[in-house]
Structure formats: C-alpha cells, structure tokens
CSV table of C-alpha atoms and ligand atoms in Angstrom, one decimal:
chain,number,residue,atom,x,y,z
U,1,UNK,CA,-7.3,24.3,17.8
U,2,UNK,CA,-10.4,22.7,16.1
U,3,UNK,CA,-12.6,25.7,15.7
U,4,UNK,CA,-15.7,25.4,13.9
U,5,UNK,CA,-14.7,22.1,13.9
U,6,UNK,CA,-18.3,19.5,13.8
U,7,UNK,CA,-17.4,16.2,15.8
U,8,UNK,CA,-20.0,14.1,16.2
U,9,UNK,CA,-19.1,11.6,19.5
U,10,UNK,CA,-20.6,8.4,19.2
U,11,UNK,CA,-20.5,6.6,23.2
U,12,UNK,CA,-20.9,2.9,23.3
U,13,UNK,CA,-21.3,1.3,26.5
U,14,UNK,CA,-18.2,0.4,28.7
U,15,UNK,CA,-16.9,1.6,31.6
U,16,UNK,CA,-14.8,4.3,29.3
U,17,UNK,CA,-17.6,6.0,28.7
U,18,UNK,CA,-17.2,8.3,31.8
U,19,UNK,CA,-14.1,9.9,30.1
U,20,UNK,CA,-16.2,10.5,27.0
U,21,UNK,CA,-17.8,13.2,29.3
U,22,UNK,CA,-14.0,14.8,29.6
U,23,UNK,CA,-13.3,14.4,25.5
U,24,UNK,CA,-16.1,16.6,25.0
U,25,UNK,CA,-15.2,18.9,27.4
U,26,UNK,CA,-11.8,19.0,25.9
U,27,UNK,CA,-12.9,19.7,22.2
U,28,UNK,CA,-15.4,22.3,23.3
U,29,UNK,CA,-12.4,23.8,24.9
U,30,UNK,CA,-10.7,23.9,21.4
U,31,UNK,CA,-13.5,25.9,19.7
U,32,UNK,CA,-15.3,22.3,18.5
U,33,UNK,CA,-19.2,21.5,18.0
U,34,UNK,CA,-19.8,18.4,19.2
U,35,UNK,CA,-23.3,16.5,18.9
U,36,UNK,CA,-23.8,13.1,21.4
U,37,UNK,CA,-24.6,9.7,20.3
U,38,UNK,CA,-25.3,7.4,23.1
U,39,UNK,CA,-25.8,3.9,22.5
U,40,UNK,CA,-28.4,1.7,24.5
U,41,UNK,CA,-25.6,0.2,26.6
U,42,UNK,CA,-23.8,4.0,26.8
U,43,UNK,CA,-26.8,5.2,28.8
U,44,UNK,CA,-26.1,2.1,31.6
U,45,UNK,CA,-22.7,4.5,32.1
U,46,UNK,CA,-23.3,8.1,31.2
U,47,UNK,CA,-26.7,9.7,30.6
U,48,UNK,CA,-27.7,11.7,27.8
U,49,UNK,CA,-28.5,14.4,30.2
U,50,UNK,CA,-24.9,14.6,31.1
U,51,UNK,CA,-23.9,14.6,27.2
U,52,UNK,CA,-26.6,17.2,26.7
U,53,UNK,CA,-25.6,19.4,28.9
U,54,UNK,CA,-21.7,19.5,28.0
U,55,UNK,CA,-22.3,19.0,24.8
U,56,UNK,CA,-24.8,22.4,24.9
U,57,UNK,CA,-27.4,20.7,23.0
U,58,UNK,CA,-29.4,17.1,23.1
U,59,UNK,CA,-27.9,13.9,23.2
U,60,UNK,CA,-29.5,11.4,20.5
U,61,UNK,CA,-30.4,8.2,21.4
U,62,UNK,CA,-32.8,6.8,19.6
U,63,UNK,CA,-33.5,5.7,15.5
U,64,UNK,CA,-37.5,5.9,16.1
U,65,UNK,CA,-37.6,9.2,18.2
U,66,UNK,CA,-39.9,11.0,16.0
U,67,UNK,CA,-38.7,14.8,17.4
U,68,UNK,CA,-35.0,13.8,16.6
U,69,UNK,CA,-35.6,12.2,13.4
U,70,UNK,CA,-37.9,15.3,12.6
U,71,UNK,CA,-35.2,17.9,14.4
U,72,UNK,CA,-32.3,16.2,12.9
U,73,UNK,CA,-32.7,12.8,11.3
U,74,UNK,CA,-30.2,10.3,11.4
U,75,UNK,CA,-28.7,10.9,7.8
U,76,UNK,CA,-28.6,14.3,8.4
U,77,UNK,CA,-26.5,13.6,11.8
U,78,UNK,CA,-24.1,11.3,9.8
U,79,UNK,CA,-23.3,13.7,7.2
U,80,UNK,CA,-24.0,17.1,8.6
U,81,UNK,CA,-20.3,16.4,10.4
U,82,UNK,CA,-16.4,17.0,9.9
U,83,UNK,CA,-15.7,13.7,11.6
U,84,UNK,CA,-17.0,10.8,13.6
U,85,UNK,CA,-15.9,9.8,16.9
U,86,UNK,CA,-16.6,6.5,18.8
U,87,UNK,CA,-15.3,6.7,22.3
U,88,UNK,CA,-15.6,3.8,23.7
U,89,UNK,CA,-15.7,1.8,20.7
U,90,UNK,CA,-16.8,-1.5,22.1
U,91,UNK,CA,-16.1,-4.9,20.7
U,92,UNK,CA,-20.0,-5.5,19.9
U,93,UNK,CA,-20.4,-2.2,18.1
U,94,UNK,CA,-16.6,-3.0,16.0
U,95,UNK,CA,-18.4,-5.8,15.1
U,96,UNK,CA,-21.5,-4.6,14.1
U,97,UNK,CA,-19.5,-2.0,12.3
U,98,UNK,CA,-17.3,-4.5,10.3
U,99,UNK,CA,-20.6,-6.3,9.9
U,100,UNK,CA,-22.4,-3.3,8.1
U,101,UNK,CA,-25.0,-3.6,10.6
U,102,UNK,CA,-27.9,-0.5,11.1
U,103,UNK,CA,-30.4,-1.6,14.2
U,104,UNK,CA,-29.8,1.3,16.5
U,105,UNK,CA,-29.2,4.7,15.9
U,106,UNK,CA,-25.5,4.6,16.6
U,107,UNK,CA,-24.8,1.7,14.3
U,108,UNK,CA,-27.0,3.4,11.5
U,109,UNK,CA,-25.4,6.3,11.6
U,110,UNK,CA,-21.9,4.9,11.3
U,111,UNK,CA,-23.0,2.8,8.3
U,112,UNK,CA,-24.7,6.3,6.9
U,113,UNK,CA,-22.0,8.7,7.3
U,114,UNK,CA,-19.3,9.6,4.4
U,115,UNK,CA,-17.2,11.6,6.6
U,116,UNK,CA,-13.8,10.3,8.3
U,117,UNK,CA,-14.9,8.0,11.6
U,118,UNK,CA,-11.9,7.6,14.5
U,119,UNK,CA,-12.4,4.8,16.8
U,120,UNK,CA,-10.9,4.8,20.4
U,121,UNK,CA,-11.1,0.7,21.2
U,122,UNK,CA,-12.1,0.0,24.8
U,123,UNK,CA,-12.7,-3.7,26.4
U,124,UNK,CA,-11.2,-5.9,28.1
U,125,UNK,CA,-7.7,-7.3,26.8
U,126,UNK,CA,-8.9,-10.7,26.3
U,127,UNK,CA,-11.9,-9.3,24.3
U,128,UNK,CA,-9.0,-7.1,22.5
U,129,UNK,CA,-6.9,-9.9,21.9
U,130,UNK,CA,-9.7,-12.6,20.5
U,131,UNK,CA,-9.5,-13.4,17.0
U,132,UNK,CA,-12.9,-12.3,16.2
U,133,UNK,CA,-12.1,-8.6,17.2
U,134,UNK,CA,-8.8,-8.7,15.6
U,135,UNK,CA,-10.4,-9.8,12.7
U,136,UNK,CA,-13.1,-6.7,13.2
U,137,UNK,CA,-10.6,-4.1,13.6
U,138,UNK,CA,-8.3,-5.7,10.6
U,139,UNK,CA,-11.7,-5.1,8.7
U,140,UNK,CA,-12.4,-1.4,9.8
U,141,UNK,CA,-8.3,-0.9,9.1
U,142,UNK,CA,-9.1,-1.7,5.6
U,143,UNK,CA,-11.8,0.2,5.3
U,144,UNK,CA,-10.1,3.1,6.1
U,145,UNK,CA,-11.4,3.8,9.6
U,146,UNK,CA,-8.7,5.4,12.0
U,147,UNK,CA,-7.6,3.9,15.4
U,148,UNK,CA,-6.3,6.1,18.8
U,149,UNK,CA,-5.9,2.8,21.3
U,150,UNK,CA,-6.3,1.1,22.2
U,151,UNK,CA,-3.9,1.9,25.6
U,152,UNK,CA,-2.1,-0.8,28.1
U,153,UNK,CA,-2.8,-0.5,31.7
U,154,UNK,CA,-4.7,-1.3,34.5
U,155,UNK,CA,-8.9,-2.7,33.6
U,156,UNK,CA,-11.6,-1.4,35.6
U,157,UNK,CA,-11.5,-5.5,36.6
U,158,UNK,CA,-9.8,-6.0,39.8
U,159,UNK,CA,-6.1,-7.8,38.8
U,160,UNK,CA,-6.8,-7.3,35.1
U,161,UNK,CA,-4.7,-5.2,33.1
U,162,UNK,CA,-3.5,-5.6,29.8
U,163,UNK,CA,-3.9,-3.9,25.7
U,164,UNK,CA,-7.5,-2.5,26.3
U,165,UNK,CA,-8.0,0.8,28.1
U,166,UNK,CA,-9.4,3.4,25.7
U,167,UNK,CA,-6.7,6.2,24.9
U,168,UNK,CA,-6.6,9.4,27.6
U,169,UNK,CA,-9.1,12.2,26.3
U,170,UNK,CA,-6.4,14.1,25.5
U,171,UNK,CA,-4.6,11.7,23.1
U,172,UNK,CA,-8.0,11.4,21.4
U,173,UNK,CA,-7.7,15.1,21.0
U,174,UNK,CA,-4.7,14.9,19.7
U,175,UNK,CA,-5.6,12.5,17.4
U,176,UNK,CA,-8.3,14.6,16.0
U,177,UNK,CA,-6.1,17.5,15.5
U,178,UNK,CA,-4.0,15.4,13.7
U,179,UNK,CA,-6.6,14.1,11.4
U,180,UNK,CA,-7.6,18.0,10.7
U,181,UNK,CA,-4.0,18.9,10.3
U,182,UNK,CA,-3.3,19.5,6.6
U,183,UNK,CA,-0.5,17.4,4.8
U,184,UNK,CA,2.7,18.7,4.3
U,185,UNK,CA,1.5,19.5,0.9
U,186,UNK,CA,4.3,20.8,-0.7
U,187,UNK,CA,7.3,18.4,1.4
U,188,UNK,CA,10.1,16.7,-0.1
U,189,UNK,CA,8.0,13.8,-0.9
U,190,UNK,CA,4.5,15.0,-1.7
U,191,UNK,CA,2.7,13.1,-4.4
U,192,UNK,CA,4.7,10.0,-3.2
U,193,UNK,CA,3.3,7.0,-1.8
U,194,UNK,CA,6.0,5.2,1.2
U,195,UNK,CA,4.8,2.0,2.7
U,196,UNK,CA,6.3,1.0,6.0
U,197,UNK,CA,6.1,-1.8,8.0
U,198,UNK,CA,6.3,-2.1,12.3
U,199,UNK,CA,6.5,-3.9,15.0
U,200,UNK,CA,6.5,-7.2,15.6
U,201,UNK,CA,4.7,-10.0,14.4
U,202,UNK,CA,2.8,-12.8,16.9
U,203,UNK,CA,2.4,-16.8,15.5
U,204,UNK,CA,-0.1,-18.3,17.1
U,205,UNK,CA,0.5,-21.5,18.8
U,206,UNK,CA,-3.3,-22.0,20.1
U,207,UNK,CA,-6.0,-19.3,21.0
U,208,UNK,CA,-3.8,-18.0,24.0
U,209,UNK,CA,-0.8,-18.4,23.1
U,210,UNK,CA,1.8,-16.8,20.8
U,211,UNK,CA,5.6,-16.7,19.4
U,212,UNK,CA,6.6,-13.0,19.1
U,213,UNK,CA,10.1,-10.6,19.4
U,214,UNK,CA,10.7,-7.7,21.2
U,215,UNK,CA,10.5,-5.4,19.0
U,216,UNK,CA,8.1,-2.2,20.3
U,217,UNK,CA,7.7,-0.6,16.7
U,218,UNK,CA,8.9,2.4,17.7
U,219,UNK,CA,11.4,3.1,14.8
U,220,UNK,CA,8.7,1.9,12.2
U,221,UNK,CA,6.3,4.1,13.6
U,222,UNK,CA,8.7,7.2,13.6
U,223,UNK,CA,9.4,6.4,10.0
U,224,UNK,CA,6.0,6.5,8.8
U,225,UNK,CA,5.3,9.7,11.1
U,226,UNK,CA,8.2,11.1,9.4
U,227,UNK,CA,7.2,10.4,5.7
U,228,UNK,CA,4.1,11.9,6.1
U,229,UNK,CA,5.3,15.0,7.9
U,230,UNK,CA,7.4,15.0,4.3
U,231,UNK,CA,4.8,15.3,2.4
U,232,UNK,CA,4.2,11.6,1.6
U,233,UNK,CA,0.9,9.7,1.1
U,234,UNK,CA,1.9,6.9,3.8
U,235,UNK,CA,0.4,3.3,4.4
U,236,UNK,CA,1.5,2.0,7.9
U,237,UNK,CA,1.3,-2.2,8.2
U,238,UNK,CA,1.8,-2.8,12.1
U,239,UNK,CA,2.1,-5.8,14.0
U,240,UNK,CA,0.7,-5.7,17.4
U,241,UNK,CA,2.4,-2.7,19.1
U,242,UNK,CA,1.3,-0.6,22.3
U,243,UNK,CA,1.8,2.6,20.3
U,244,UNK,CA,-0.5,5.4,19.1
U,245,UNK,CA,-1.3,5.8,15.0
U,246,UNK,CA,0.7,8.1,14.0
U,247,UNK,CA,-0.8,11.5,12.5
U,248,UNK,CA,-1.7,11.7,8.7
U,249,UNK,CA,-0.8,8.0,8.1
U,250,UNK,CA,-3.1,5.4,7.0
U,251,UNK,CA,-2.5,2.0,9.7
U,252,UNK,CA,-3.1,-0.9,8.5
U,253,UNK,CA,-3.2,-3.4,12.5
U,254,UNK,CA,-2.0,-7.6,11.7
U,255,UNK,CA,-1.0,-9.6,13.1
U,256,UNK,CA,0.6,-12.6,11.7
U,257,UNK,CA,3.7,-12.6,8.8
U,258,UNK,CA,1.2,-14.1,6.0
U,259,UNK,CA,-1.6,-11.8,7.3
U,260,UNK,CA,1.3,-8.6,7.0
U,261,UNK,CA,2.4,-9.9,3.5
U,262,UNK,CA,-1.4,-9.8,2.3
U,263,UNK,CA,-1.6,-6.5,3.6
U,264,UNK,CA,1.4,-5.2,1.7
U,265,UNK,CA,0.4,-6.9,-1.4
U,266,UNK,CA,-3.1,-5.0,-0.8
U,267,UNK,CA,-1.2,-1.5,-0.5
U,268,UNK,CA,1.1,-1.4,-3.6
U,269,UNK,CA,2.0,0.2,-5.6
U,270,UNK,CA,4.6,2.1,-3.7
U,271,UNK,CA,7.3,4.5,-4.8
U,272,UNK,CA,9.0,3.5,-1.3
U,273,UNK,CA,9.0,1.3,0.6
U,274,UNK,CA,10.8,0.3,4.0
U,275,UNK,CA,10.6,-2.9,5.4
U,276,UNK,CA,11.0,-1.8,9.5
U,277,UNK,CA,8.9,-4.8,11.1
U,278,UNK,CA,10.5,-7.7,12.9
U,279,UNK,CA,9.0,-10.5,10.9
U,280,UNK,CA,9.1,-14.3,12.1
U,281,UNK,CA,10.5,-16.0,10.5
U,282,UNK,CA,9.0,-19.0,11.2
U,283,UNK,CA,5.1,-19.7,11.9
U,284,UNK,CA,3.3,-22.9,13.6
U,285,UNK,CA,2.3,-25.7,11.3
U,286,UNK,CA,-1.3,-25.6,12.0
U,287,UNK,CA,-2.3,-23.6,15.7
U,288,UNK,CA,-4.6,-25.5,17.7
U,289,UNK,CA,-8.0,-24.5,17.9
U,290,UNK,CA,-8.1,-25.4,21.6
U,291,UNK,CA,-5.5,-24.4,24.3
U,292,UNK,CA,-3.2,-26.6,24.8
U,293,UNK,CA,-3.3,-28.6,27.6
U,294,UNK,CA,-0.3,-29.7,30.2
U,295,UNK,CA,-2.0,-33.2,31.0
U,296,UNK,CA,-0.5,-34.8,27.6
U,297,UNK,CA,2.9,-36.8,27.9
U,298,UNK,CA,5.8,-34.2,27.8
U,299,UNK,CA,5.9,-30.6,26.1
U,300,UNK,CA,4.3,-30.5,22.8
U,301,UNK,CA,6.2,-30.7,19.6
U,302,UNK,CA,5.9,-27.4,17.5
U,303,UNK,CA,6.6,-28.1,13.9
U,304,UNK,CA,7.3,-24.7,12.3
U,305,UNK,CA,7.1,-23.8,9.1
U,306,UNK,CA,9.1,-21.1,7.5
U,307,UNK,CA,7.2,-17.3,7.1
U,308,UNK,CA,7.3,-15.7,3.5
U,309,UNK,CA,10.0,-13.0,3.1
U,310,UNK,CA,8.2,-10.1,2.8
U,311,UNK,CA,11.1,-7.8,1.7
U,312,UNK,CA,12.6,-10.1,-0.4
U,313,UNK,CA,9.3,-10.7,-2.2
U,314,UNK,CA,8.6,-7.5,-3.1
U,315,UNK,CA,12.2,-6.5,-4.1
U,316,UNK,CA,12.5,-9.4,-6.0
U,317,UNK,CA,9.4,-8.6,-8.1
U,318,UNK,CA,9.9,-7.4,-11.6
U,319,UNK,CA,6.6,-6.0,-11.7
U,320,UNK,CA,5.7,-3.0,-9.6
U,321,UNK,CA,8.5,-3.2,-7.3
U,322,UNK,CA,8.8,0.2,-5.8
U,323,UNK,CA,11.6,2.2,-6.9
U,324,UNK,CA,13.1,2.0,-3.8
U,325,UNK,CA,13.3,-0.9,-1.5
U,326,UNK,CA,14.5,-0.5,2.1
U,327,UNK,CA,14.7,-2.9,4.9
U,328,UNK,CA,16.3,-3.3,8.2
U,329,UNK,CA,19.3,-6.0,9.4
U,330,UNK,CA,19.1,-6.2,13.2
U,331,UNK,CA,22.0,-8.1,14.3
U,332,UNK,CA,23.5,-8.5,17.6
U,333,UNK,CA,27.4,-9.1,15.7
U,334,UNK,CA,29.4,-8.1,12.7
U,335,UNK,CA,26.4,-5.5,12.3
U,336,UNK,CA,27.6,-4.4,9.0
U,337,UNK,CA,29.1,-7.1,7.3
U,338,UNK,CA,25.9,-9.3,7.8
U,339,UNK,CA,23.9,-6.3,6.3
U,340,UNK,CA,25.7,-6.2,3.6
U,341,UNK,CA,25.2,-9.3,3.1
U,342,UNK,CA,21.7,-9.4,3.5
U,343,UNK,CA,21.5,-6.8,1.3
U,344,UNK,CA,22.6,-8.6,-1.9
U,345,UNK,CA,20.7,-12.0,-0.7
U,346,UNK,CA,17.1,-10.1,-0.2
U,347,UNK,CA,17.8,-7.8,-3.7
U,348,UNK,CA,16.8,-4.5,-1.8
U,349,UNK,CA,18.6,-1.1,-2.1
U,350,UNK,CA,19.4,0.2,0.8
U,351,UNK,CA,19.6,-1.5,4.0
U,352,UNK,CA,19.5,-0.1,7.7
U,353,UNK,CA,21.6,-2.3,10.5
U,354,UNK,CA,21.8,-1.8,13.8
U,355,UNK,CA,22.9,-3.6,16.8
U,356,UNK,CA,20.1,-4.8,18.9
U,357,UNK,CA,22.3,-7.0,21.4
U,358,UNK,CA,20.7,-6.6,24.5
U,359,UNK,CA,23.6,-4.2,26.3
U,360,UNK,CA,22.6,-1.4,23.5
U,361,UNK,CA,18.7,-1.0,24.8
U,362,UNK,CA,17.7,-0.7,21.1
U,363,UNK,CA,15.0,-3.2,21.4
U,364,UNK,CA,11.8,-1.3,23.4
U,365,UNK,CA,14.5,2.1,23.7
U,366,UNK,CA,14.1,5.6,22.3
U,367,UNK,CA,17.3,5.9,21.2
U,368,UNK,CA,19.1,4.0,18.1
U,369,UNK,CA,22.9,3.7,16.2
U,370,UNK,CA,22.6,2.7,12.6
U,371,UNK,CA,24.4,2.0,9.9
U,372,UNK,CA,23.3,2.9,6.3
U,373,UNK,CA,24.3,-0.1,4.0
U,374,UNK,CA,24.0,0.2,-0.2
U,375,UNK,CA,26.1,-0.2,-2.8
U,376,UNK,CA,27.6,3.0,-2.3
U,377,UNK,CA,29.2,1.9,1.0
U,378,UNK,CA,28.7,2.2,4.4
U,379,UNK,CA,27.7,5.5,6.4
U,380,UNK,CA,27.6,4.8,10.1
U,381,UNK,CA,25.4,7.5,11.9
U,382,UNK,CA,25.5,8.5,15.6
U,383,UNK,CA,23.4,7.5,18.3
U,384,UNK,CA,20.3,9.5,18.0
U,385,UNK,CA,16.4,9.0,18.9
U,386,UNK,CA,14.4,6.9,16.8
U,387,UNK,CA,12.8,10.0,15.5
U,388,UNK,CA,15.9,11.6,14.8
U,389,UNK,CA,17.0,8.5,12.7
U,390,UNK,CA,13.5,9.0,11.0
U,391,UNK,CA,13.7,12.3,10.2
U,392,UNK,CA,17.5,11.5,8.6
U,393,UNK,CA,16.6,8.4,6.8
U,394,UNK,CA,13.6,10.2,5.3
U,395,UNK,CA,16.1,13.4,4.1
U,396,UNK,CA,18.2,10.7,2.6
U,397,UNK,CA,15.6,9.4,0.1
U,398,UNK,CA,14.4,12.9,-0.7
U,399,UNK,CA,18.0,13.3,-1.5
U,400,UNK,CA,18.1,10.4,-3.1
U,401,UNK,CA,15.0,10.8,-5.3
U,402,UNK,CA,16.2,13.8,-7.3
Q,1,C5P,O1,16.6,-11.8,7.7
Q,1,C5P,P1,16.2,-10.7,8.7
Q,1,C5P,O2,14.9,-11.1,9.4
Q,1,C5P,O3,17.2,-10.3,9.6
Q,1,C5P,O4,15.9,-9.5,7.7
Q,1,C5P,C1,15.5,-8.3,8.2
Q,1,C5P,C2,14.7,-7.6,7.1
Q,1,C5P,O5,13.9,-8.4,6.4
Q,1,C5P,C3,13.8,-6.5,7.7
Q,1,C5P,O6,13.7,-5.4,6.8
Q,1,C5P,C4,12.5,-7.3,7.8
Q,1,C5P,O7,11.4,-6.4,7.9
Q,1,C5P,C5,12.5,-8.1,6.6
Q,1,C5P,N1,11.8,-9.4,6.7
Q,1,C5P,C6,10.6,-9.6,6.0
Q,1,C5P,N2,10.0,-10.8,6.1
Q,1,C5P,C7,10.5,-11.8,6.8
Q,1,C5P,C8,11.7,-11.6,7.5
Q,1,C5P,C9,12.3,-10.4,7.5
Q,1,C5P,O8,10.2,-8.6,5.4
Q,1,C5P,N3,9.8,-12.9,6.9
C-alpha cells in the first residue's frame, strides 16, 4: 500500500505516455496522492485534462503560469513530495537531466527537488542503446537516481522491437513500493555495506556492434536482492541486462569491463564483496568510430587487448580490500578443480563454481547447482533457483561474519 504516500508523476513525451494515465490510476488505487507534470512534448500524447482528472486535481505544465506558480510554485512542487516519478523518461529529458538543465517546468523541477526521483526509460532501442544515453543514464546512476526499465519487446514502430519499452504500470508500482519499503533494519547484515556485480559486459567493436556472453544477470541480481533484504546497504554494478532493479539496492548500469572496474573503484569501501558479472576478458584495441563496412578486402582484423581483472584487483589490494572477497568460476569441466584453482590465482576467499555447459540451462535459467570453494573445502549444494542460491550464499556470510 502507499497510503498518504505524495508521488509526483512527471510525463515526458513518447508514446508511453498513455500508460502513464494507468500508473496513476494504479497508485491512487493504493491510497497515493499524485500531482501531474506534463512536459511540452507529453501534452502531444496525453492531455493535462486527462492527468487532471485522474489525478483529482490540475496537471502542471507550465514554469511561467502565474496561477500555478502562485497556487503551488515549482519549488514548492519539487519538495512538497515523497518521491518523483518520470514515466516516460525520454532520452531528451535524461539528457537534460544529466545536463542539470531547468528551461521548462518539468526539467526545473527535477533539478529543484531533494526528494528520491525514479525514472521509467522509454524510446526507442537504438535511442537506448547510443552512447550518448548510456552515458546519460550512467550519469543519473551515479547520481543516485533509480531506474524501473527499461523493458524488451515490441516498439510502437512497426518491425522494431528491442531494450526500450517503458516498464508495465504495475512494475512501476512495484518499484515504488519497494523504494518506500523500509530496510531490513535489524537483518543479519545491517550496517554492512556488500557490493555485487552482474551481468554481462559488451566491448564495443564500432557504434553497432558489440562482443558480449550470455550471461542474463539473473544470479547477480538475486544476490544483491538478497543482501539487502538482509539488512545490507547494497551497491549493484550491472552490465547490460533485461532485468528490473532490484528493491532497496542502489544500481550502478555500465557497460564495458574498464567502465565496471571504475565503477567499483567509485563504490568502495566494502565489507563484502562478490564478484557475480561475466567480465570479458578481452576488449577491442581501439572501436571504430564509424560502422564498419563489408566493402574492405576480407573480414577485419580485431586486435584485442586484455580487460583488467576486476576481482583480482580488488582482492589483491592491501589497502581497503573488503574483508571478504567473493567471485564466481563458471566453467563448463572439472568445475571444482578449476575453481580451486582460480581461487588461489585471483587471492579471493571464497569462490562460487558452477557448471554453465550448455546441457545444464544455467546460462539465461532460473535454476542453478553450485559448488562453494574456500580453503575450508568444498560444499557442493543442490540444484536450487538462483534466489534460493542467494538467499543461501547470503546465510553463509552472515554465518561467516560472527
Ligand atoms: O577467470 P574467470 O573469468 O573465469 O573468473 C571469474 C571470476 O572473475 C568472476 O567472479 C568474475 O566476476 C571475475 N572477473 C573479473 N574481471 C575480469 C574477469 C573475471 O572480475 N576481467
């Protein structure tokens, strides 16, 4: 429930915006006030007499209207608020968000607010996938604004689909809930702080394309849900995945190996931290700046060169190396002796193998059979979900803490 809950709903202008109509619909449902922002371009899709009227109030659309500014005035909109919402969150107003930019009322509201802001991406994949918003939303990560989205599926573009449709009212609801739930206060691993890292990463070989693994980020993403249902202060560094942010954990989006080592070097110190994401290991040399084209004489040569470590940087520091250091061996043969050996060769404490050959339906599944490596020995678990292996790995360094 969200009652008494102030949500103030910012609508850009994309085809999304029709489903912003539902989302408010849905949050008045659960006992929320929500006040209406529509952006210039969000008025070409939805009216403010539509958001009025759900919304049981006016929409605001203007920074000059001298009744609203008198009525309300944009300050006191951006503060007078438990949370901001922007739903669609278009690439021009990310941008003019990462930018610090104020010229409209939605924009100067965003930059005025101190309250927590959620953003529910919306455009088209390609727009998604260029550099410039990745760089945006990379920017807003860091600043601490929250993500829901964006979703994969069909565009409003005949034959288009792709990463780009906003999230489903109701998974922006439940985002919301999440970010009202309390923390687990008083869990096993409250006052601790557990880095984790997801998903794949992508090497760009020009602006199109990219080398990248299979890996879905599914078990990194349970892990970090897991944490912070434990209590834990928890910083998430995700490669590009299709998967929502988990509740109650700060998500930090790359998507490149040197970009995710940066970003893990930004978050510590860390009391724990678990190294889940499928790293490349190697990069390109230098990516083209233009796509590559066919008409050259024979395939292009790639020269690679090789990706930092990122778990055996960090458990090879002397200085601030979290006190624990897990990371994960996926191997697809003599799972556990090649963990154990990885184990001594990347200096970490623990490490987590598995067997991702592609008869076991680890890679993109729900379900996962580890093997818990450490000095200790060997403690082979049974095939459970991923969230089952979070919640047990979790209980382990609880255990193991005290
Ligand atoms: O050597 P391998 O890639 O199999 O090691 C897997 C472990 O190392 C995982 O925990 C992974 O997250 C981590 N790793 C890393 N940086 C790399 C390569 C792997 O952190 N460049």
């Amino acid at each position: 429930m969200l009652t008494d809950r102030r949500i103030l709903l910012v609508i850009g202008g994309g085809i999304a915006a029709y489903k912003a109509l539902d989302l408010i619909r849905r949050l008045r449902e659960r006992g929320a006030h929500v006040r209406g922002i529509l952006t210039r371009a969000g008025q070409e899709f939805v009216t403010p007499l539509s958001v009025g009227a759900l919304c049981g109030g006016r929409a605001f659309t203007d920074l000059f209207d001298a009744e609203s500014e008198f009525d309300v005035g944009h300050i006191r909109l951006a503060r007078d608020t438990d949370l901001v919402v922007v739903a669609p969150a278009t690439a021009d107003l990310m941008a003019k968000m990462a930018g610090g930019h104020a010229d409209d009322l939605a924009s100067t509201v965003l930059l005025a607010t101190d309250k927590p802001v959620l953003l529910a991406p919306a455009m088209n994949p390609r727009m998604w996938d260029n550099r410039a918003t990745q760089r945006n939303v990379a920017q807003l990560a860091a600043d601490g604004r929250r993500f829901v989205g964006p979703n994969e599926g069909e565009m409003a573009e005949a034959n288009e689909s792709g990463l780009g449709r906003m999230a489903e009212p109701l998974e922006i609801v439940a985002a919301i809930e999440g970010l009202f739930a309390k923390p687990a206060a008083s869990g096993p691993l409250s006052g601790k702080h557990v880095l984790v890292t997801s998903g794949p990463t992508h090497e760009p070989i020009d602006p199109v394309r990219y080398i990248a693994n299979r890996s879905s980020g599914k078990q990194g993403h349970a892990i970090a849900s897991a944490a912070a249902l434990a209590g834990a202060r928890v910083t998430l560094i995700s490669g590009p995945v299709n998967l929502p942010d988990p509740a109650g954990v700060r998500v930090v989006r790359v998507e490149t190996a040197r970009e995710m080592m940066q970003a893990v070097d930004r978050a510590l110190p860390a009391d724990i931290a678990i190294f889940a994401a499928a790293v490349a290991d190697w990069g390109i040399d230098k990516p083209g700046a233009q796509k590559m084209k066919k008409d050259r004489v024979g395939p292009p040569q790639l020269p690679l060169s090789e990706n930092p470590d990122i778990l055996a940087t960090i458990a090879g520091r002397k200085a601030a190396r979290p006190g624990l250091v897990i990371g994960f061996a996926a191997e697809t043969e003599n799972v556990i002796d090649h963990a154990r050996e990885k184990l001594r060769r990347k200096g970490c404490d623990w490490m987590v193998a598995n067997d991702v050959s592609p008869q076991t339906g680890v890679m993109g599944g729900d379900r996962n059979t580890v093997h818990l490596v450490s000095e200790a020995g060997v403690e082979s678990w049974p095939q459970q979900t991923k969230d089952a292996v979070a919640r047990a790995l979790i209980s382990k360094i609880a255990a193991a803490l005290v």
